Amino acid sequence: MDPTRDNPLIRIKAFFDGLGILTLFAVLLLLILGIGALAGWFRKGEEPEDAAGKIRYEISDEVQASQQAFLSKEQIGAAVEAVAQTLSESKPVAIKKPEQMVPGSDTAMALADAPPVDTTAIDAPPEDADAPIDPAQMEIGKTQFLVCGACHGQNGEGGPAGPPLAGSEWVTGPVSNLILIQLRGLKGPIEIAGKVYEFPAGMTPMGYQTDEQIAGALTYIRNSFGNKASAVKPEQVAAMRGEVGKPQLTVEELTKP
Ligand code: HEC
């Protein structure tokens, strides 16, 4: 017979060993439950499935709202029909404008060889030189000048892309110069009010405007920013339309102001 089995001391030890292990399990269990409860408290009761469900509802509401905001099939059909009707009724006409000429083309080359227009009549002092400037013409000019102002400054003060127009003898000088500059552009060094300016690209021609608009813009610069000179007439611009398409001017081709 095993002598230890009846030893009471060994039995008591075994009892307490068992009790110890059980206590250990109990503590572990409490710990796990505690962590679980704590994590739940941090999530503030919102389950991930609930959150995802909420987002799905929001998306579905949004889709429904945008679908209701769409035009109906009938409305779209009516709009397409109206556009088709206008298109079939309007008759497009081919336009041939000299300012659409390709640089270097035969037409452009032939124009370049054409004799310059006689500017004596255009530059002769007008009889009504002292007549007050028509406010309506200044109004047209002011609008047209917005483009010019991009390079010359909205107050004609000049800037990184263009010389000043304020106080420029070219602006208040012969009218033909101004019309020529606008119809053909200008490049190379230019002296303005005693200062020489040189811009790498020069000024591009801007002949796409109507005679009235060009005359307006030029009258505007001649009578703004402290400048004062006679108005430019649309007829004067019309008389020089033949210059459109010729190469960019240099100062030597202009009449010295
Ligand atoms: C893309 C920039 C640009 C625009 C836009 C522009 N110009 Fe110019 N302009 C120039 C430059 C650069 C010169 C100097 C050309 C040269 O190199 O000799 C010049 C020169 C002139 C000159 C002669 C010099 C002076 O300052 O008095 C006049 C006048 C002039 N432009 C008027 C106009 C008018 C009017 C418009 C609008 C219809 C216009 N410009 C639009 C860049 C521009």
Short mmCIF file of C-alpha atoms and ligand atoms in Angstrom, two decimals:
data_model
loop_
_atom_site.label_atom_id
_atom_site.label_comp_id
_atom_site.label_asym_id
_atom_site.label_seq_id
_atom_site.Cartn_x
_atom_site.Cartn_y
_atom_site.Cartn_z
CA MET A 1 0.00 0.00 0.00
CA ASP A 2 1.14 3.52 -0.84
CA PRO A 3 2.25 5.07 2.42
CA THR A 4 1.58 8.65 1.26
CA ARG A 5 -2.15 8.24 0.54
CA ASP A 6 -3.07 8.12 4.12
CA ASN A 7 -0.80 10.99 5.07
CA PRO A 8 -3.26 13.74 6.18
CA LEU A 9 -0.74 16.50 5.56
CA ILE A 10 -0.42 15.57 1.90
CA ARG A 11 -4.20 15.53 1.54
CA ILE A 12 -4.56 18.96 3.06
CA LYS A 13 -1.86 20.32 0.69
CA ALA A 14 -3.60 18.81 -2.33
CA PHE A 15 -6.86 20.47 -1.20
CA PHE A 16 -5.28 23.88 -0.96
CA ASP A 17 -3.40 23.42 -4.26
CA GLY A 18 -6.74 22.77 -5.95
CA LEU A 19 -8.29 25.76 -4.26
CA GLY A 20 -5.38 27.95 -5.50
CA ILE A 21 -5.82 26.87 -9.12
CA LEU A 22 -9.56 27.50 -8.97
CA THR A 23 -9.03 30.99 -7.55
CA LEU A 24 -6.57 31.69 -10.38
CA PHE A 25 -9.21 30.70 -12.97
CA ALA A 26 -11.80 32.85 -11.24
CA VAL A 27 -9.50 35.90 -11.29
CA LEU A 28 -8.70 35.31 -14.98
CA LEU A 29 -12.41 35.08 -15.81
CA LEU A 30 -13.15 38.31 -13.93
CA LEU A 31 -10.32 40.04 -15.80
CA ILE A 32 -11.64 38.97 -19.23
CA LEU A 33 -15.19 40.05 -18.35
CA GLY A 34 -13.85 43.36 -17.05
CA ILE A 35 -11.92 44.13 -20.25
CA GLY A 36 -14.97 43.22 -22.33
CA ALA A 37 -17.20 45.53 -20.32
CA LEU A 38 -14.66 48.35 -20.54
CA ALA A 39 -14.35 48.00 -24.36
CA GLY A 40 -18.14 48.05 -24.65
CA TRP A 41 -18.30 51.23 -22.61
CA PHE A 42 -15.77 52.88 -24.90
CA ARG A 43 -17.78 51.96 -28.01
CA LYS A 44 -20.68 53.86 -26.41
CA GLY A 45 -23.20 51.27 -27.35
CA GLU A 46 -22.94 51.76 -31.17
CA GLU A 47 -22.49 48.44 -32.84
CA PRO A 48 -20.53 48.41 -36.14
CA GLU A 49 -23.51 46.88 -37.94
CA ASP A 50 -25.73 49.76 -36.77
CA ALA A 51 -23.24 52.36 -38.01
CA ALA A 52 -22.96 50.66 -41.42
CA GLY A 53 -26.74 50.45 -41.64
CA LYS A 54 -27.10 54.16 -40.93
CA ILE A 55 -24.66 55.02 -43.75
CA ARG A 56 -26.58 52.73 -46.15
CA TYR A 57 -29.82 54.56 -45.32
CA GLU A 58 -28.17 57.92 -45.87
CA ILE A 59 -26.86 56.86 -49.30
CA SER A 60 -30.22 55.48 -50.33
CA ASP A 61 -31.95 58.75 -49.28
CA GLU A 62 -29.44 60.74 -51.32
CA VAL A 63 -29.89 58.57 -54.41
CA GLN A 64 -33.66 58.82 -54.14
CA ALA A 65 -33.54 62.62 -53.80
CA SER A 66 -31.28 63.05 -56.83
CA GLN A 67 -33.44 60.72 -58.89
CA GLN A 68 -36.48 62.82 -58.07
CA ALA A 69 -34.58 66.00 -59.04
CA PHE A 70 -33.90 64.67 -62.56
CA LEU A 71 -35.83 65.87 -65.59
CA SER A 72 -38.44 63.46 -66.75
CA LYS A 73 -38.03 61.52 -69.99
CA GLU A 74 -40.66 63.78 -71.60
CA GLN A 75 -38.87 66.97 -70.53
CA ILE A 76 -35.52 65.75 -71.92
CA GLY A 77 -37.22 64.70 -75.15
CA ALA A 78 -38.82 68.14 -75.54
CA ALA A 79 -35.48 69.89 -74.98
CA VAL A 80 -33.66 67.74 -77.56
CA GLU A 81 -36.46 68.37 -80.04
CA ALA A 82 -36.25 72.14 -79.51
CA VAL A 83 -32.48 72.15 -80.10
CA ALA A 84 -32.80 70.00 -83.22
CA GLN A 85 -35.52 72.32 -84.52
CA THR A 86 -33.35 75.45 -84.06
CA LEU A 87 -30.35 73.75 -85.66
CA SER A 88 -32.28 72.63 -88.72
CA GLU A 89 -33.86 76.09 -89.12
CA SER A 90 -30.61 78.06 -88.88
CA LYS A 91 -28.59 78.10 -92.05
CA PRO A 92 -24.87 78.28 -91.35
CA VAL A 93 -22.97 80.53 -93.76
CA ALA A 94 -19.33 80.14 -94.60
CA ILE A 95 -17.43 83.28 -93.64
CA LYS A 96 -14.17 84.41 -95.13
CA LYS A 97 -12.49 87.06 -93.11
CA PRO A 98 -9.05 88.43 -93.91
CA GLU A 99 -8.02 88.22 -90.24
CA GLN A 100 -8.50 84.45 -90.41
CA MET A 101 -5.75 84.18 -92.98
CA VAL A 102 -2.95 81.74 -92.25
CA PRO A 103 0.39 83.51 -91.76
CA GLY A 104 2.79 82.59 -94.55
CA SER A 105 -0.04 81.55 -96.92
CA ASP A 106 -0.11 82.87 -100.52
CA THR A 107 -2.78 85.45 -99.64
CA ALA A 108 -0.78 86.66 -96.67
CA MET A 109 2.40 86.89 -98.75
CA ALA A 110 0.61 88.82 -101.54
CA LEU A 111 -0.77 91.23 -98.94
CA ALA A 112 2.68 91.76 -97.46
CA ASP A 113 3.89 93.01 -100.86
CA ALA A 114 0.87 95.29 -101.34
CA PRO A 115 1.68 99.01 -101.16
CA PRO A 116 0.86 100.69 -97.84
CA VAL A 117 -2.38 102.67 -97.68
CA ASP A 118 -2.19 106.42 -98.11
CA THR A 119 -2.68 107.83 -94.62
CA THR A 120 -2.58 111.55 -95.46
CA ALA A 121 -6.37 111.88 -95.54
CA ILE A 122 -6.75 109.87 -92.32
CA ASP A 123 -4.13 111.91 -90.47
CA ALA A 124 -5.30 115.33 -91.72
CA PRO A 125 -6.56 117.27 -88.71
CA PRO A 126 -10.36 116.81 -88.65
CA GLU A 127 -12.57 119.88 -88.96
CA ASP A 128 -14.37 118.89 -85.79
CA ALA A 129 -11.12 118.27 -83.88
CA ASP A 130 -12.36 120.28 -80.90
CA ALA A 131 -15.83 118.72 -80.83
CA PRO A 132 -16.70 117.10 -77.50
CA ILE A 133 -16.17 113.34 -77.41
CA ASP A 134 -19.38 111.32 -77.77
CA PRO A 135 -20.00 109.57 -74.42
CA ALA A 136 -21.58 106.62 -76.26
CA GLN A 137 -18.34 106.08 -78.19
CA MET A 138 -16.33 106.25 -74.96
CA GLU A 139 -18.68 103.65 -73.47
CA ILE A 140 -18.01 101.27 -76.40
CA GLY A 141 -14.30 101.98 -76.07
CA LYS A 142 -14.25 101.32 -72.34
CA THR A 143 -15.60 97.80 -72.88
CA GLN A 144 -13.20 97.09 -75.75
CA PHE A 145 -10.30 98.43 -73.72
CA LEU A 146 -10.63 95.63 -71.14
CA VAL A 147 -8.56 93.44 -73.51
CA CYS A 148 -5.95 96.14 -74.12
CA GLY A 149 -5.77 96.79 -70.38
CA ALA A 150 -4.64 93.22 -69.78
CA CYS A 151 -1.24 94.20 -71.20
CA HIS A 152 -1.24 98.00 -70.96
CA GLY A 153 -2.76 98.17 -67.45
CA GLN A 154 -6.41 99.08 -66.82
CA ASN A 155 -5.32 102.68 -66.24
CA GLY A 156 -2.95 102.73 -69.22
CA GLU A 157 -0.04 102.76 -66.81
CA GLY A 158 1.84 99.94 -68.59
CA GLY A 159 2.96 96.62 -67.13
CA PRO A 160 5.08 93.52 -67.69
CA ALA A 161 3.32 92.77 -71.01
CA GLY A 162 2.88 96.22 -72.55
CA PRO A 163 4.17 99.81 -72.49
CA PRO A 164 2.17 102.71 -71.00
CA LEU A 165 -0.59 104.41 -73.00
CA ALA A 166 -0.96 107.23 -70.47
CA GLY A 167 1.14 110.16 -71.61
CA SER A 168 2.25 108.33 -74.80
CA GLU A 169 2.79 110.61 -77.79
CA TRP A 170 1.88 107.64 -80.02
CA VAL A 171 -1.61 107.51 -78.50
CA THR A 172 -2.38 111.20 -78.97
CA GLY A 173 -0.43 111.39 -82.27
CA PRO A 174 -1.51 110.48 -85.83
CA VAL A 175 -4.66 108.36 -85.94
CA SER A 176 -3.30 106.11 -88.70
CA ASN A 177 -0.57 104.84 -86.34
CA LEU A 178 -3.14 103.64 -83.83
CA ILE A 179 -5.32 101.93 -86.44
CA LEU A 180 -2.24 100.32 -87.99
CA ILE A 181 -0.97 99.07 -84.61
CA GLN A 182 -4.31 97.51 -83.78
CA LEU A 183 -4.85 95.92 -87.22
CA ARG A 184 -1.30 94.63 -87.70
CA GLY A 185 0.37 94.50 -84.29
CA LEU A 186 3.76 95.96 -83.46
CA LYS A 187 7.21 94.63 -82.60
CA GLY A 188 10.70 95.90 -81.89
CA PRO A 189 11.93 98.65 -79.58
CA ILE A 190 9.72 101.73 -79.22
CA GLU A 191 10.46 105.05 -77.51
CA ILE A 192 7.56 106.42 -75.47
CA ALA A 193 7.83 109.68 -73.54
CA GLY A 194 11.61 109.56 -73.63
CA LYS A 195 11.93 105.92 -72.51
CA VAL A 196 12.74 102.95 -74.77
CA TYR A 197 10.63 99.84 -74.30
CA GLU A 198 11.20 96.43 -75.78
CA PHE A 199 8.85 93.50 -75.37
CA PRO A 200 9.99 90.12 -76.75
CA ALA A 201 6.67 89.19 -78.41
CA GLY A 202 5.55 92.74 -79.21
CA MET A 203 1.81 93.29 -79.67
CA THR A 204 -0.38 90.87 -81.60
CA PRO A 205 -2.82 92.23 -84.20
CA MET A 206 -6.40 92.68 -82.96
CA GLY A 207 -8.48 93.21 -86.09
CA TYR A 208 -11.35 90.96 -85.06
CA GLN A 209 -13.31 93.90 -83.63
CA THR A 210 -15.79 95.90 -85.72
CA ASP A 211 -14.90 99.36 -87.09
CA GLU A 212 -17.09 100.93 -84.38
CA GLN A 213 -15.39 98.92 -81.63
CA ILE A 214 -11.86 99.74 -82.82
CA ALA A 215 -12.69 103.43 -83.25
CA GLY A 216 -14.25 103.33 -79.76
CA ALA A 217 -11.20 101.69 -78.14
CA LEU A 218 -8.82 104.17 -79.80
CA THR A 219 -11.00 107.18 -78.94
CA TYR A 220 -11.09 105.86 -75.38
CA ILE A 221 -7.29 105.63 -75.00
CA ARG A 222 -6.90 109.07 -76.63
CA ASN A 223 -9.23 110.58 -74.01
CA SER A 224 -8.47 108.65 -70.81
CA PHE A 225 -5.60 108.45 -68.28
CA GLY A 226 -4.93 112.17 -68.75
CA ASN A 227 -4.67 111.92 -72.58
CA LYS A 228 -6.63 114.34 -74.77
CA ALA A 229 -7.00 114.08 -78.56
CA SER A 230 -9.63 114.02 -81.30
CA ALA A 231 -12.00 111.07 -81.66
CA VAL A 232 -11.26 108.23 -84.11
CA LYS A 233 -14.08 107.62 -86.58
CA PRO A 234 -15.27 104.19 -87.71
CA GLU A 235 -14.84 105.37 -91.34
CA GLN A 236 -11.14 105.92 -90.67
CA VAL A 237 -10.82 102.32 -89.48
CA ALA A 238 -12.84 101.06 -92.46
CA ALA A 239 -10.49 102.90 -94.84
CA MET A 240 -7.54 100.93 -93.44
CA ARG A 241 -9.09 97.43 -93.33
CA GLY A 242 -6.84 96.41 -96.22
CA GLU A 243 -3.93 96.36 -93.75
CA VAL A 244 -5.35 93.33 -91.93
CA GLY A 245 -3.25 90.24 -92.56
CA LYS A 246 -0.02 92.13 -93.31
CA PRO A 247 2.96 91.30 -91.11
CA GLN A 248 3.51 92.83 -87.67
CA LEU A 249 4.71 96.44 -87.94
CA THR A 250 7.91 97.96 -86.67
CA VAL A 251 8.15 101.54 -85.43
CA GLU A 252 9.99 102.57 -88.64
CA GLU A 253 6.81 101.92 -90.66
CA LEU A 254 4.77 104.34 -88.53
CA THR A 255 4.46 108.11 -88.85
CA LYS A 256 6.65 109.74 -86.21
CA PRO A 257 4.35 111.51 -83.73
C1 HEC B 1 -0.81 91.00 -75.54
C2 HEC B 1 -0.52 92.27 -74.95
C3 HEC B 1 -1.13 93.49 -75.58
C4 HEC B 1 -2.47 93.76 -75.81
C5 HEC B 1 -3.65 92.87 -75.47
C6 HEC B 1 -2.52 95.05 -76.41
N1 HEC B 1 -1.26 95.54 -76.56
FE1 HEC B 1 -0.78 97.37 -77.34
N2 HEC B 1 1.17 96.94 -77.15
C7 HEC B 1 1.70 95.80 -76.60
C8 HEC B 1 3.14 95.82 -76.70
C9 HEC B 1 4.08 94.75 -76.20
C10 HEC B 1 3.46 97.01 -77.36
C11 HEC B 1 4.87 97.47 -77.76
C12 HEC B 1 5.14 96.87 -79.13
C13 HEC B 1 6.60 96.95 -79.54
O1 HEC B 1 7.32 96.01 -79.24
O2 HEC B 1 6.97 97.95 -80.17
C14 HEC B 1 2.21 97.70 -77.60
C15 HEC B 1 2.12 98.95 -78.16
C16 HEC B 1 0.96 99.68 -78.27
C17 HEC B 1 0.87 101.05 -78.69
C18 HEC B 1 2.03 101.97 -79.04
C19 HEC B 1 2.91 102.23 -77.85
C20 HEC B 1 2.25 102.97 -76.69
O3 HEC B 1 2.26 102.41 -75.60
O4 HEC B 1 1.74 104.07 -76.90
C21 HEC B 1 -0.45 101.39 -78.70
C22 HEC B 1 -1.06 102.71 -79.04
C23 HEC B 1 -1.19 100.20 -78.30
N3 HEC B 1 -0.31 99.19 -78.05
C24 HEC B 1 -2.57 100.14 -78.22
C25 HEC B 1 -3.28 98.99 -77.88
C26 HEC B 1 -4.73 98.89 -77.91
C27 HEC B 1 -5.67 99.99 -78.29
C28 HEC B 1 -5.04 97.63 -77.51
C29 HEC B 1 -6.41 96.99 -77.41
C30 HEC B 1 -7.21 96.99 -78.58
C31 HEC B 1 -3.78 96.94 -77.24
N4 HEC B 1 -2.76 97.81 -77.46
C32 HEC B 1 -3.70 95.66 -76.78
C33 HEC B 1 0.99 94.77 -76.01
C34 HEC B 1 -0.39 94.64 -76.06
#
